[in-house]
CSV table of C-alpha atoms in Angstrom, one decimal:
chain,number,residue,atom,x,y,z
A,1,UNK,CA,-14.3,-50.0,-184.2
A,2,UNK,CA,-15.3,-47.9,-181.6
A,3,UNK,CA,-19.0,-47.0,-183.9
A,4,UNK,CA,-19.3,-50.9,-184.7
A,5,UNK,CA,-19.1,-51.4,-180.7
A,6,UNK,CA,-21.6,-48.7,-180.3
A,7,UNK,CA,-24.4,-50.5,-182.5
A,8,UNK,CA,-23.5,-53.8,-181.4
A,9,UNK,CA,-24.0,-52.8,-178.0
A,10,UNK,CA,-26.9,-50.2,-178.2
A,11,UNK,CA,-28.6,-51.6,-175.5
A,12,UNK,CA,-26.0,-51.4,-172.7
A,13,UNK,CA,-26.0,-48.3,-170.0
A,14,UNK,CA,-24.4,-45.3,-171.3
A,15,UNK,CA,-24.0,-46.2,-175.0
A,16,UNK,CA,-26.5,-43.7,-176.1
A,17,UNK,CA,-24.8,-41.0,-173.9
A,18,UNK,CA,-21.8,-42.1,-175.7
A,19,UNK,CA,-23.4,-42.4,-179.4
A,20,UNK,CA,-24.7,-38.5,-178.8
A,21,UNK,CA,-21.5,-37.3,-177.5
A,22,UNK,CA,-19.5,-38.4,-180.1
A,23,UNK,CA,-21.7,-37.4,-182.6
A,24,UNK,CA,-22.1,-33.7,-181.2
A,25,UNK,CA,-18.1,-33.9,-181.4
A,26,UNK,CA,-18.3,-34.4,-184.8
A,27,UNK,CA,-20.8,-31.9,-186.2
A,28,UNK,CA,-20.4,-29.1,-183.5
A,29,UNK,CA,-16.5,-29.4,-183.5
A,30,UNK,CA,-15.5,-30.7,-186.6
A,31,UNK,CA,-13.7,-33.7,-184.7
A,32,UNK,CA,-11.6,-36.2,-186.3
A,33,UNK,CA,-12.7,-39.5,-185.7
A,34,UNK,CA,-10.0,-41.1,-184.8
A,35,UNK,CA,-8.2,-38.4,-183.1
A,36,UNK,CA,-10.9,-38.1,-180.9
A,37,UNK,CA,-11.3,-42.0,-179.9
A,38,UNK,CA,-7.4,-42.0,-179.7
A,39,UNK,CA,-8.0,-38.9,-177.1
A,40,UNK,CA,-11.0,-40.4,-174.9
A,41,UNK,CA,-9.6,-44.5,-175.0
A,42,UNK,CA,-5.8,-43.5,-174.3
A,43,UNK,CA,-7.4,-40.5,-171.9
A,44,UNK,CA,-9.3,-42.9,-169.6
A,45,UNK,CA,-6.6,-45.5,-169.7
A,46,UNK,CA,-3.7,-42.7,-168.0
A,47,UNK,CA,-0.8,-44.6,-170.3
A,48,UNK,CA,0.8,-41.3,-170.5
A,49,UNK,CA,1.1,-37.9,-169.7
A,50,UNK,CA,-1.2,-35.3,-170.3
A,51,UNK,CA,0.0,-34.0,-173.8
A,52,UNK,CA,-0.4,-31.1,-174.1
A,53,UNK,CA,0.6,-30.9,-170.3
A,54,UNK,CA,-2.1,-27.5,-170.7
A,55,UNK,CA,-5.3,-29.6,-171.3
A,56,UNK,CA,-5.7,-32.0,-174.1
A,57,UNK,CA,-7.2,-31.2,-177.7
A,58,UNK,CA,-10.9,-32.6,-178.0
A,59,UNK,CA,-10.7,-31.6,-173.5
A,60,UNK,CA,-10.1,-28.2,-174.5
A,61,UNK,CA,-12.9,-28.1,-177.0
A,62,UNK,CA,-15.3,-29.7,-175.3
A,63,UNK,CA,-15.1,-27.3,-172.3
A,64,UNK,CA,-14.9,-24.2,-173.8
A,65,UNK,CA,-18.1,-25.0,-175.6
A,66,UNK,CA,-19.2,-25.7,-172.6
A,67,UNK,CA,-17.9,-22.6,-170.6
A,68,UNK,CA,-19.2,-20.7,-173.2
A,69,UNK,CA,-23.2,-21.5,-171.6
A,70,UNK,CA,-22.0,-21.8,-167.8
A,71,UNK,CA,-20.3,-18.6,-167.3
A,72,UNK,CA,-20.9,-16.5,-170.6
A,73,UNK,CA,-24.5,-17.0,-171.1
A,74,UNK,CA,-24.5,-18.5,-174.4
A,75,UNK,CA,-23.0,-15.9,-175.5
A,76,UNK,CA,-19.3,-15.7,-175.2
A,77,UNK,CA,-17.7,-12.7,-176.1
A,78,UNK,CA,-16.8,-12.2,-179.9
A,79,UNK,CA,-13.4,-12.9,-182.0
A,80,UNK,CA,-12.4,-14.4,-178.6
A,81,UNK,CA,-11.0,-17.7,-177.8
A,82,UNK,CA,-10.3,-18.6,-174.2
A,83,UNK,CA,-7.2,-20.7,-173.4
A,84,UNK,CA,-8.2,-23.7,-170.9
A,85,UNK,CA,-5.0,-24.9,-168.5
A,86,UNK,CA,-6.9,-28.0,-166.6
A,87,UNK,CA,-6.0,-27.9,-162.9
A,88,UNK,CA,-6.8,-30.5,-160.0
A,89,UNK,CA,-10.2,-28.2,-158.2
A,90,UNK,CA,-10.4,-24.6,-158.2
A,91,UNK,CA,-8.2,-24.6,-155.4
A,92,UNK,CA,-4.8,-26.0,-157.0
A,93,UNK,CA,-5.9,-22.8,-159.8
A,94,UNK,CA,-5.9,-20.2,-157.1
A,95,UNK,CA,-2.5,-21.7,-156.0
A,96,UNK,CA,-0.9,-21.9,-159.7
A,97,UNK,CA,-2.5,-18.1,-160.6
A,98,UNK,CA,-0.9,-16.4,-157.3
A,99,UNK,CA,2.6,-18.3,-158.0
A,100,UNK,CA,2.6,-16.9,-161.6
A,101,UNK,CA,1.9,-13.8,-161.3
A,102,UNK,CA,4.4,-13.5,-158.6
A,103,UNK,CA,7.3,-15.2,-160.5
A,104,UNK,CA,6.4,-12.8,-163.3
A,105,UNK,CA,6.5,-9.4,-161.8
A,106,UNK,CA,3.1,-8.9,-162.3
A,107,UNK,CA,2.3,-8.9,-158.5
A,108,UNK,CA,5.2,-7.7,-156.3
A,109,UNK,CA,5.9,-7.1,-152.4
A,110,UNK,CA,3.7,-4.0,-151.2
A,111,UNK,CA,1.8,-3.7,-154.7
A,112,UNK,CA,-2.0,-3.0,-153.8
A,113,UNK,CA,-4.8,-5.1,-154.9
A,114,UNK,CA,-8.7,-4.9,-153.9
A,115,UNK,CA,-11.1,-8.3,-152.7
A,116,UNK,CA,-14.4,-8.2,-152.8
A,117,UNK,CA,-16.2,-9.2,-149.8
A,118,UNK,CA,-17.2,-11.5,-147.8
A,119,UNK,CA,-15.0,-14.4,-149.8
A,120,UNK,CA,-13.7,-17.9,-149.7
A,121,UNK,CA,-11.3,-17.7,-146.5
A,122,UNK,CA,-7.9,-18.2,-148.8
A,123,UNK,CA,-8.3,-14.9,-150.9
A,124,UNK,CA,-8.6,-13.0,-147.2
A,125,UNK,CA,-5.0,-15.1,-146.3
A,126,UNK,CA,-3.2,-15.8,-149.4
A,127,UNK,CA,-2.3,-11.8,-149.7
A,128,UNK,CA,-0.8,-12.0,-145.9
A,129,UNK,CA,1.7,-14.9,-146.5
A,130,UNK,CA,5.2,-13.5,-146.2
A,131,UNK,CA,5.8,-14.4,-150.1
A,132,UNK,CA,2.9,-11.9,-150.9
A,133,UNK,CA,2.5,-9.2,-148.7
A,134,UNK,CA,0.0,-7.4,-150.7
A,135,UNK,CA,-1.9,-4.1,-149.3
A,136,UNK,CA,-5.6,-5.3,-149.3
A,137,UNK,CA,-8.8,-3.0,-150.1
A,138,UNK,CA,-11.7,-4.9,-149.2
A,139,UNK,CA,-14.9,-3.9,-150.9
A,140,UNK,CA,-17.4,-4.7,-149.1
A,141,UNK,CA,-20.9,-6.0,-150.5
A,142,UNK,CA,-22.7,-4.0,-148.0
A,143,UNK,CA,-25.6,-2.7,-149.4
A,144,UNK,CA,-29.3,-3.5,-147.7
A,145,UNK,CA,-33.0,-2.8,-148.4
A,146,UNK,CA,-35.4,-0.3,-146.7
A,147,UNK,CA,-36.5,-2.2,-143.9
A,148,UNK,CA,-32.0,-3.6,-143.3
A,149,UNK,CA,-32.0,-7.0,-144.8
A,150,UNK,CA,-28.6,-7.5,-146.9
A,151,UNK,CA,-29.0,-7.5,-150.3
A,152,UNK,CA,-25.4,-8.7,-150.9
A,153,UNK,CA,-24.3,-5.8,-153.0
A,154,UNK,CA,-22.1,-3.9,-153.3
A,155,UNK,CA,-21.5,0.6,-153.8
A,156,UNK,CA,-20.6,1.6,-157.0
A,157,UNK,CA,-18.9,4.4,-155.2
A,158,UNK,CA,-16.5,1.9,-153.4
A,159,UNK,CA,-15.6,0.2,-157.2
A,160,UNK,CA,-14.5,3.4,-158.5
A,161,UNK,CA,-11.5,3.5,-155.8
A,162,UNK,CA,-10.3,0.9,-157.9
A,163,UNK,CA,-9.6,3.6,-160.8
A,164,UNK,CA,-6.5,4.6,-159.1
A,165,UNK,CA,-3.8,3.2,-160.7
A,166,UNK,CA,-1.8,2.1,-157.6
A,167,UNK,CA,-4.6,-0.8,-157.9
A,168,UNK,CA,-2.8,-3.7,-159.7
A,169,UNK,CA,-5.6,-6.5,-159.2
A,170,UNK,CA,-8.9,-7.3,-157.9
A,171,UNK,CA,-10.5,-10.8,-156.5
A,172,UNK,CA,-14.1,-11.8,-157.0
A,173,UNK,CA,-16.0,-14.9,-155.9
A,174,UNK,CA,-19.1,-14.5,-158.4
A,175,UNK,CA,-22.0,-15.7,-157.0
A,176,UNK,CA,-20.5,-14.9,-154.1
A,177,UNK,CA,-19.2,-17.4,-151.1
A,178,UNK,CA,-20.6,-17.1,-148.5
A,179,UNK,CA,-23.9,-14.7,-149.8
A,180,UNK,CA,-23.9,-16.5,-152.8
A,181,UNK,CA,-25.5,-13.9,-154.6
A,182,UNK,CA,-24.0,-12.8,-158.3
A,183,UNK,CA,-22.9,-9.3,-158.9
A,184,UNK,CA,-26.1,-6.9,-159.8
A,185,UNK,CA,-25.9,-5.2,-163.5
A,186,UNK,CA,-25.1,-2.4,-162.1
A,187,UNK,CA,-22.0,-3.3,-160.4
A,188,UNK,CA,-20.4,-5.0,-163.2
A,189,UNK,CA,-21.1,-2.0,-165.6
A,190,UNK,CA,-19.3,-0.1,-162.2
A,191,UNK,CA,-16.0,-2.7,-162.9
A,192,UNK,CA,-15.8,-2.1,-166.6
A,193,UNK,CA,-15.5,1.7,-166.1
A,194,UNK,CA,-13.3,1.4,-164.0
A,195,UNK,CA,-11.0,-0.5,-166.1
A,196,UNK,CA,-11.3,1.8,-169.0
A,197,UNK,CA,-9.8,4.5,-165.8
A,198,UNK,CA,-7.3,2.0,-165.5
A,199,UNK,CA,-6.8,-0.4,-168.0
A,200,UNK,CA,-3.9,-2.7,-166.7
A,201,UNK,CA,-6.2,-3.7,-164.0
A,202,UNK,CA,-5.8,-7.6,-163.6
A,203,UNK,CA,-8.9,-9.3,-162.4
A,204,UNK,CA,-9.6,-13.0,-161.3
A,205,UNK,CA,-12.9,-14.3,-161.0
A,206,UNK,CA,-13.9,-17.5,-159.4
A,207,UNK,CA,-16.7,-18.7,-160.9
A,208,UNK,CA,-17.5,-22.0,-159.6
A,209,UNK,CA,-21.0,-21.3,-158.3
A,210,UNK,CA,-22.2,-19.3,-161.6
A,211,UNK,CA,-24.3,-22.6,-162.8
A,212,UNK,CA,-26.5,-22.0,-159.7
A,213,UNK,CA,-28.3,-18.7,-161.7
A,214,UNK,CA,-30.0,-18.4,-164.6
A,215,UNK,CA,-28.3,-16.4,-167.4
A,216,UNK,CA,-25.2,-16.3,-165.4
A,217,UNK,CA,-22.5,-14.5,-167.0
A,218,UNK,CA,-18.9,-13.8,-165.6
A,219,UNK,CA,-16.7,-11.2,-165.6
A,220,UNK,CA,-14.2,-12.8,-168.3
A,221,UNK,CA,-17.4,-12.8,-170.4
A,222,UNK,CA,-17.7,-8.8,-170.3
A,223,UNK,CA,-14.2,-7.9,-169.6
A,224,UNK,CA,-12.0,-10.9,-171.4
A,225,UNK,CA,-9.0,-8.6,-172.2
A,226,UNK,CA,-8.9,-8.0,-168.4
A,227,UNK,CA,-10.1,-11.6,-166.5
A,228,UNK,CA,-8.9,-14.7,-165.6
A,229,UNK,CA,-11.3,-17.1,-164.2
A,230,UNK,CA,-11.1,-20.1,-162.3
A,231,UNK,CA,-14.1,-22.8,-162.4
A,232,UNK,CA,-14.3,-25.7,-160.7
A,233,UNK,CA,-16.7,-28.7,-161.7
A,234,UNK,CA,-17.2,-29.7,-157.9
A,235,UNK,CA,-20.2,-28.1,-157.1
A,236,UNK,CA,-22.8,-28.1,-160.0
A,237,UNK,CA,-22.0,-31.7,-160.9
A,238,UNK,CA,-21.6,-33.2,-157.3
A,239,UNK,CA,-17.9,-34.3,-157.7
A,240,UNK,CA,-15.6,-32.5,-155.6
A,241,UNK,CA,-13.4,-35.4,-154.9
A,242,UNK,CA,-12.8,-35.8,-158.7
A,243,UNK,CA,-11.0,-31.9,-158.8
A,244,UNK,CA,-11.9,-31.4,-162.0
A,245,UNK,CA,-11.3,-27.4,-162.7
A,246,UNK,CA,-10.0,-25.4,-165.6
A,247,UNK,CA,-8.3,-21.9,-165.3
A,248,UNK,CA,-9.6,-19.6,-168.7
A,249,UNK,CA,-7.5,-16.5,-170.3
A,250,UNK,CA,-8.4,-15.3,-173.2
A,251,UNK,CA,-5.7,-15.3,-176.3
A,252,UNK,CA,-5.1,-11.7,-175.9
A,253,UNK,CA,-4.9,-10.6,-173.0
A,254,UNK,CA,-3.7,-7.8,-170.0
A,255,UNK,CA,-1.4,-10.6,-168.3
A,256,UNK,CA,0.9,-11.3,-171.6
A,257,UNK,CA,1.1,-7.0,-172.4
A,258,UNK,CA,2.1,-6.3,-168.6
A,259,UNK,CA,4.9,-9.2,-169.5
A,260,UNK,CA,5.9,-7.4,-172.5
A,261,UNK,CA,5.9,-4.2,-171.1
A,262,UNK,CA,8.4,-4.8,-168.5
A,263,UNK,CA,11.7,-3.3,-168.0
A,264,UNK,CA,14.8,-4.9,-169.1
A,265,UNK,CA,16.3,-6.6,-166.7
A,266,UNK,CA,12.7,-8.4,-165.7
A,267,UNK,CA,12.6,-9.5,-168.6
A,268,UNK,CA,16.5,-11.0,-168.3
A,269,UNK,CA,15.4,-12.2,-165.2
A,270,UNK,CA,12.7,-13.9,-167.1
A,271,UNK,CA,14.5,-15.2,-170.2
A,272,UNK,CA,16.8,-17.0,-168.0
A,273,UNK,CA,13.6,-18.9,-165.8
A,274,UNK,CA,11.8,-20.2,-168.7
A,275,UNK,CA,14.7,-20.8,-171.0
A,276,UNK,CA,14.7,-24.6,-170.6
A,277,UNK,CA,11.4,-24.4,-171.9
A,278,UNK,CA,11.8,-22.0,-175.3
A,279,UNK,CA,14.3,-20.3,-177.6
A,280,UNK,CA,11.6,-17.9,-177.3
A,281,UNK,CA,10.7,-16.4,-174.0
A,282,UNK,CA,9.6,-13.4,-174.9
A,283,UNK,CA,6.8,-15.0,-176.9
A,284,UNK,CA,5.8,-17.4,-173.9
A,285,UNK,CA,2.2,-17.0,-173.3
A,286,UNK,CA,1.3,-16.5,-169.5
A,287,UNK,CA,-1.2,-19.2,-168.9
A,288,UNK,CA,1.9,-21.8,-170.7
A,289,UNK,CA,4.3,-19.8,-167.9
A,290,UNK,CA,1.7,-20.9,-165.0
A,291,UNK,CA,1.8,-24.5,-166.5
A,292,UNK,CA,5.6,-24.8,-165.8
A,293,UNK,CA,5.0,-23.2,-162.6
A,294,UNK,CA,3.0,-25.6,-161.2
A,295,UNK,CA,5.5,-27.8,-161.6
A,296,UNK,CA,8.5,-25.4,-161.1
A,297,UNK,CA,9.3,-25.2,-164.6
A,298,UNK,CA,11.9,-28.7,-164.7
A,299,UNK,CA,9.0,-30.8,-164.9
A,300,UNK,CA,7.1,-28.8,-167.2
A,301,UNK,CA,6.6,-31.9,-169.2
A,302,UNK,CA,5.2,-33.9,-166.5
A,303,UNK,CA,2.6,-31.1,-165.7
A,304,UNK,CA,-1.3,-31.4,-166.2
A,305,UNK,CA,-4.5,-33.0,-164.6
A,306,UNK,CA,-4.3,-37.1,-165.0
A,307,UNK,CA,-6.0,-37.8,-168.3
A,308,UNK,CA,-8.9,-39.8,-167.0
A,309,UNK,CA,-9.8,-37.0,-165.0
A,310,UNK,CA,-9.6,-34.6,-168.0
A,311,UNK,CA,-11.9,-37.0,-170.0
A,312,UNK,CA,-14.5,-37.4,-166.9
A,313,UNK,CA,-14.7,-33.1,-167.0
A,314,UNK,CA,-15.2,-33.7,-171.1
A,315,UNK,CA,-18.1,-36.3,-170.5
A,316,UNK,CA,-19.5,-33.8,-167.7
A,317,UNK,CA,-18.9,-30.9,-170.4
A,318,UNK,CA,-20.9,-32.7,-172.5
A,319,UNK,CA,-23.4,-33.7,-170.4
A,320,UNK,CA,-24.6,-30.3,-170.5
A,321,UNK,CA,-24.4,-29.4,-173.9
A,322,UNK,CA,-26.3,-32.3,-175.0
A,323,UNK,CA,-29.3,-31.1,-172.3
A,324,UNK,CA,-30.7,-29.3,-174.8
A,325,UNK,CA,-34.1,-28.5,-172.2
A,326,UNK,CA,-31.8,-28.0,-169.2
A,327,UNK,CA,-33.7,-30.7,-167.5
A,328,UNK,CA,-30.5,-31.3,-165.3
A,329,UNK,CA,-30.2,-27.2,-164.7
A,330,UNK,CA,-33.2,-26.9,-163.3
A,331,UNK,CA,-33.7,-29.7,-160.9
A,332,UNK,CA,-30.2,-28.8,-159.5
A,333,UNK,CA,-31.8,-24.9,-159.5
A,334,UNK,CA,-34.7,-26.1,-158.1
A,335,UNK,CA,-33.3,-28.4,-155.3
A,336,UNK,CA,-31.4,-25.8,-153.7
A,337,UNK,CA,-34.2,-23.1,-154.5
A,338,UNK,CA,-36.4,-26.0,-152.3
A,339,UNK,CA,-33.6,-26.5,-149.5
A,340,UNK,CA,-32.9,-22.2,-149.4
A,341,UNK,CA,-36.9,-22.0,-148.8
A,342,UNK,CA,-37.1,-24.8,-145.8
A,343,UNK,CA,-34.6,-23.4,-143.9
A,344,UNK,CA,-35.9,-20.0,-144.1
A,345,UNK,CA,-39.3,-20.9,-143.0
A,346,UNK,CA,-38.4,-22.6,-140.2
A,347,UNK,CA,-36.2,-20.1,-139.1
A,348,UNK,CA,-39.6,-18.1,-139.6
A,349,UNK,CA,-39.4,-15.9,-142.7
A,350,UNK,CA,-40.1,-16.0,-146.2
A,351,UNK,CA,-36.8,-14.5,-148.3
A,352,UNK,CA,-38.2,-12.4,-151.3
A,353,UNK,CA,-37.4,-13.7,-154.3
A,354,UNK,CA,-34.2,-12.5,-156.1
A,355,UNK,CA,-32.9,-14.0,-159.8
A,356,UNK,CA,-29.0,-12.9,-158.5
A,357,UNK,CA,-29.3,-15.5,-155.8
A,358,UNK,CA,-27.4,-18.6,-156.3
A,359,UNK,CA,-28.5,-20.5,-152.8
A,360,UNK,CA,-25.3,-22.6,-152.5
A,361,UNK,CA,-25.0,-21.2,-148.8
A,362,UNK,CA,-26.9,-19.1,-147.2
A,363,UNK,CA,-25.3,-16.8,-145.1
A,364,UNK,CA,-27.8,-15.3,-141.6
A,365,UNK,CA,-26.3,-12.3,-140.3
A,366,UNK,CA,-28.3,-12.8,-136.7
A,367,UNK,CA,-27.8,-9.2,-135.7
A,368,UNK,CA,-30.3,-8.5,-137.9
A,369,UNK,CA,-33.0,-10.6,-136.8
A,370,UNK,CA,-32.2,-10.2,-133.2
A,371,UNK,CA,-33.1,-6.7,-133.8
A,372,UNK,CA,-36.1,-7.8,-136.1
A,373,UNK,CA,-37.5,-10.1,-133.1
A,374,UNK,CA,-36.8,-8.9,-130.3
A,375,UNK,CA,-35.6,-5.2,-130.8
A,376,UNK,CA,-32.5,-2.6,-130.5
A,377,UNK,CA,-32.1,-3.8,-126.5
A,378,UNK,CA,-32.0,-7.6,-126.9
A,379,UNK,CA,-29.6,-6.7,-129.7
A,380,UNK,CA,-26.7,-4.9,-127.3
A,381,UNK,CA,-26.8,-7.2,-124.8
A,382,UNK,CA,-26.7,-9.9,-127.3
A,383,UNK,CA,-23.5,-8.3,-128.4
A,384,UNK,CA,-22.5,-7.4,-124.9
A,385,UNK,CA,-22.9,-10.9,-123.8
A,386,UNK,CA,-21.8,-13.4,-126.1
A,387,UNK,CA,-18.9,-13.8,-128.7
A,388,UNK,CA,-20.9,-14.4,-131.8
A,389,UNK,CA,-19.0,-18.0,-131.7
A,390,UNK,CA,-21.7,-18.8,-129.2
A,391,UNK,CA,-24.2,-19.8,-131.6
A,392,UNK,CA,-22.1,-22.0,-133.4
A,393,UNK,CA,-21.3,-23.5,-130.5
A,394,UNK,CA,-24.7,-24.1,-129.2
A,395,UNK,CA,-25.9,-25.2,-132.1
A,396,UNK,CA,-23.6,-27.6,-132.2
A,397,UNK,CA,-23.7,-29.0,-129.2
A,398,UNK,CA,-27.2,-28.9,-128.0
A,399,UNK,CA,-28.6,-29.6,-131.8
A,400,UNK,CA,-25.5,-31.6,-133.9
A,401,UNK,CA,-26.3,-28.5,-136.6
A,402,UNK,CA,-22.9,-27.5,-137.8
A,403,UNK,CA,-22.6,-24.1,-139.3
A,404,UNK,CA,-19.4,-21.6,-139.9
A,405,UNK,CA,-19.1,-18.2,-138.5
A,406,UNK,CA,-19.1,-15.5,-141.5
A,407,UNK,CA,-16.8,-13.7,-139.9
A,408,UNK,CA,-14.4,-16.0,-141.1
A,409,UNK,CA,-15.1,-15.0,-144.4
A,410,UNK,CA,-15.1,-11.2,-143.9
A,411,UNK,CA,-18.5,-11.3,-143.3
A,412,UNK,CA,-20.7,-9.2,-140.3
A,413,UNK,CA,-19.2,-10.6,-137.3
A,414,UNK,CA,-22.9,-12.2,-136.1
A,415,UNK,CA,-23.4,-13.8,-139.5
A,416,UNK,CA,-23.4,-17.8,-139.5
A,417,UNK,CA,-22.6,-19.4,-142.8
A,418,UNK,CA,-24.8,-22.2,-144.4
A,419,UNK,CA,-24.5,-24.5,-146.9
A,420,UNK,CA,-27.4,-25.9,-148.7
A,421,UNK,CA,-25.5,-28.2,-150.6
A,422,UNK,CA,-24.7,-31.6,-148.4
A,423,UNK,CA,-28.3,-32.6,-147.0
A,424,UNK,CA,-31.6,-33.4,-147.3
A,425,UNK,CA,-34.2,-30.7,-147.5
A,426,UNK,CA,-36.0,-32.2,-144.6
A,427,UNK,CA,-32.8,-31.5,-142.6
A,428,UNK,CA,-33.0,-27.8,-143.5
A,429,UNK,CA,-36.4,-27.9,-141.7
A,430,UNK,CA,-34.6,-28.9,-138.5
A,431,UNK,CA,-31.5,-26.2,-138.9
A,432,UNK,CA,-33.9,-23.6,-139.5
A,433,UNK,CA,-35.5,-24.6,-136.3
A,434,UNK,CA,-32.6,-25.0,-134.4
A,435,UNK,CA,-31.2,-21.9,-135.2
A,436,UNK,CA,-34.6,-20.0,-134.0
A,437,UNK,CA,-34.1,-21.8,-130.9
A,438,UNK,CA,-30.6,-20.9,-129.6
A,439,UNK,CA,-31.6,-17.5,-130.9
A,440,UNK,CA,-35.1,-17.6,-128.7
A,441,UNK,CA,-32.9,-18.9,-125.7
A,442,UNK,CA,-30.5,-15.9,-125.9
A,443,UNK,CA,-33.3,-14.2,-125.8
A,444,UNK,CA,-35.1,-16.1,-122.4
A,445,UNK,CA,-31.8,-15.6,-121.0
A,446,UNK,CA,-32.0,-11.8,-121.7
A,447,UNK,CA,-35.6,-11.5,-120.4
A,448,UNK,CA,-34.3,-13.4,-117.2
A,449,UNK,CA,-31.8,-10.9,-116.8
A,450,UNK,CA,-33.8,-8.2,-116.6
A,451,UNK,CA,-36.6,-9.9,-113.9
A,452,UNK,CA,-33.1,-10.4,-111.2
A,453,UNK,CA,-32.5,-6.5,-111.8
């Protein structure tokens, strides 16, 4: 029915999205017709649950193929299969990965973990709430070029601390939010000797910005035994309100051993948790145990993202795949490339070039510049003077330009945060002015100063 409705209504908006879509189902993944249909029809409808409450089959399918080119390259790692749990946004994965591994001894009260920073505000106050408690090494990305601009990078010297054992888990945002820069070669060869120092290292990676550089590959790609990752749909496809995100874990992985390897009466208090769910606990996979989690285990069978909203992140998946040139890729590359280069040369610099930069957000530490501009003395009474909140004050209230103080994010505490992501490029040639001018007017002020001494 549904390939007699197709040539019948050829013409029509979409059809041929739809005709290529199902077709690359059935050669690429071996679909079954009408397993498939059954899937998308009954999917966009919502008349039931999600079934399997995880993700559904052909979802599933579909977007590991397609995580397979946004966060592995093209090339995923080999005799490796990554198990997909669809989640409502990034956000409600961080949630459902924090509860888990708490509820299964992984993480405990007082256990140490390291965050890579700056990061997305939650990672920084997730390990403080009283459920958590964690001791937090930040590592910061720290690293700058000859003349003291930020590279966004990180020491290899500060990655190998994470070879002590007492170091259960570290946190990545990769590109990086708000520097949105990826992590350099060398950094990531850094992370994988360390786990081989210390194997049961648990890592998650949050991947949703990875689609903004070319050749991006994540963490789970080069340590899959080791990674989780969360990735969100939001950003690269415009859609944020939709929450389309999947959590991935590879089949074998560092989560289930540390499970297996617990001591006895964990594992009795376990057996007891999840026994409404299995005869067999033991055997339980973790990313099935964060299912029933997110819905406190009872309602296990209720758990899952609505199916319309699975089949929308299948028909973005696909969307992709089918781009064989990458025409979408690079105009969405290309128009934050554009927006990234406005703002900077109306703030009045031109940012080398640099294929780790993702340009989501760009984040201005204006200590820096003061310094550049205007030199060491503007710069200490700059910081004598004003609480960097100043600026984003003033910019907001003598310009409208909204920005975020970095701080926030672990940041230097006179970076401003932002994001090149909600307006038009001809608005980034305003912001970069305006954030020049509050910057010249501190420094009138300070010249002024110095005339009434």
């Amino acid at each position: 029915r549904f390939e007699t409705w197709m040539r019948e209504n050829s013409s029509l908006a979409g059809v041929d999205f739809l005709r290529r879509a199902y077709e690359y189902c059935l050669i690429e993944l071996s679909a079954d017709s009408d397993a498939l249909i059954e899937e998308w029809a009954g999917g966009i409808v919502g008349h039931n649950y999600p079934t399997p409450p995880r993700i559904l089959d052909y979802t599933e399918r579909i977007t590991r193929k397609y995580l397979d080119w946004a966060i592995c390259a093209g090339n995923p790692p080999a005799d490796n299969v990554f198990n997909l749990f669809a989640v409502e946004g990034s956000t409600a994965g961080m949630c459902y990965c924090f509860d888990v591994l708490k509820q299964n001894f992984l993480l405990n009260k007082g256990d140490s973990i390291a965050i890579m920073v700056p990061v997305f505000t939650p990672y920084i106050e997730i390990p403080q709430l009283d459920e958590f408690e964690y001791k937090v090494l930040n590592v910061r990305a720290d690293g700058t070029t000859a003349d003291g601009l930020h590279t966004w990078q990180y020491d290899p010297a500060d990655i190998e601390q994470l070879k002590d054992p007492k170091y259960k888990m570290l946190f990545v945002v990769n590109p990086s939010n708000p520097p949105s820069y990826a992590i350099a070669p060398e950094t990531v060869k850094a992370i994988q000797d360390v786990v081989k120092a210390n194997p049961n290292l648990m890592i998650l990676t949050d991947d949703v910005y990875g689609t903004f550089v070319d050749g991006y590959r994540s963490l789970i790609a080069d340590l899959p035994f080791n990674a989780m990752s969360c990735y969100s749909f939001s950003k690269y496809f415009g859609a944020t309100g939709w929450r389309l995100a999947v959590t991935a874990v590879s089949e074998n992985n560092v989560f289930d051993k540390l499970i297996a390897e617990l001591p006895a009466d964990k594992k009795e208090l376990l057996n007891a948790r999840y026994q409404s769910l299995t005869i067999d606990v033991p055997n339980l996979k973790f990313i099935d145990r964060m299912v029933a989690e997110s819905r406190l285990i009872a309602l296990n069978h209720t758990a899952g993202l609505s199916t319309p909203q699975q089949i929308q992140m299948a028909l973005f998946s696909l969307g992709s795949l089918l781009d064989k040139d990458g025409i979408y890729h690079k105009r969405m590359i290309r128009l934050i490339h554009d927006r990234y280069d406005a703002l900077w040369k109306n703030f009045g610099f031109k940012m080398p070039d640099d294929p780790l930069r993702a340009d989501y957000y760009s984040e201005i530490d204006m200590m820096v510049w003061a310094k550049k501009l205007y030199g060491q003395e503007f710069a200490d009474y700059m910081d004598k003077t004003y609480n960097p909140l100043a600026i984003v004050f003033r910019l907001a209230s003598e310009t409208g330009s909204v920005v975020l103080n970095g701080d926030g994010f672990d940041g230097p505490r006179w970076s401003i945060r932002v994001s090149l992501a909600n307006l038009n490029e001809e608005d980034y040639v305003r912001l970069g002015q305006n954030i020049r001018q509050v910057l010249n007017q501190f420094a009138d002020e300070w010249k002024a100063s110095k005339q009434q001494k």
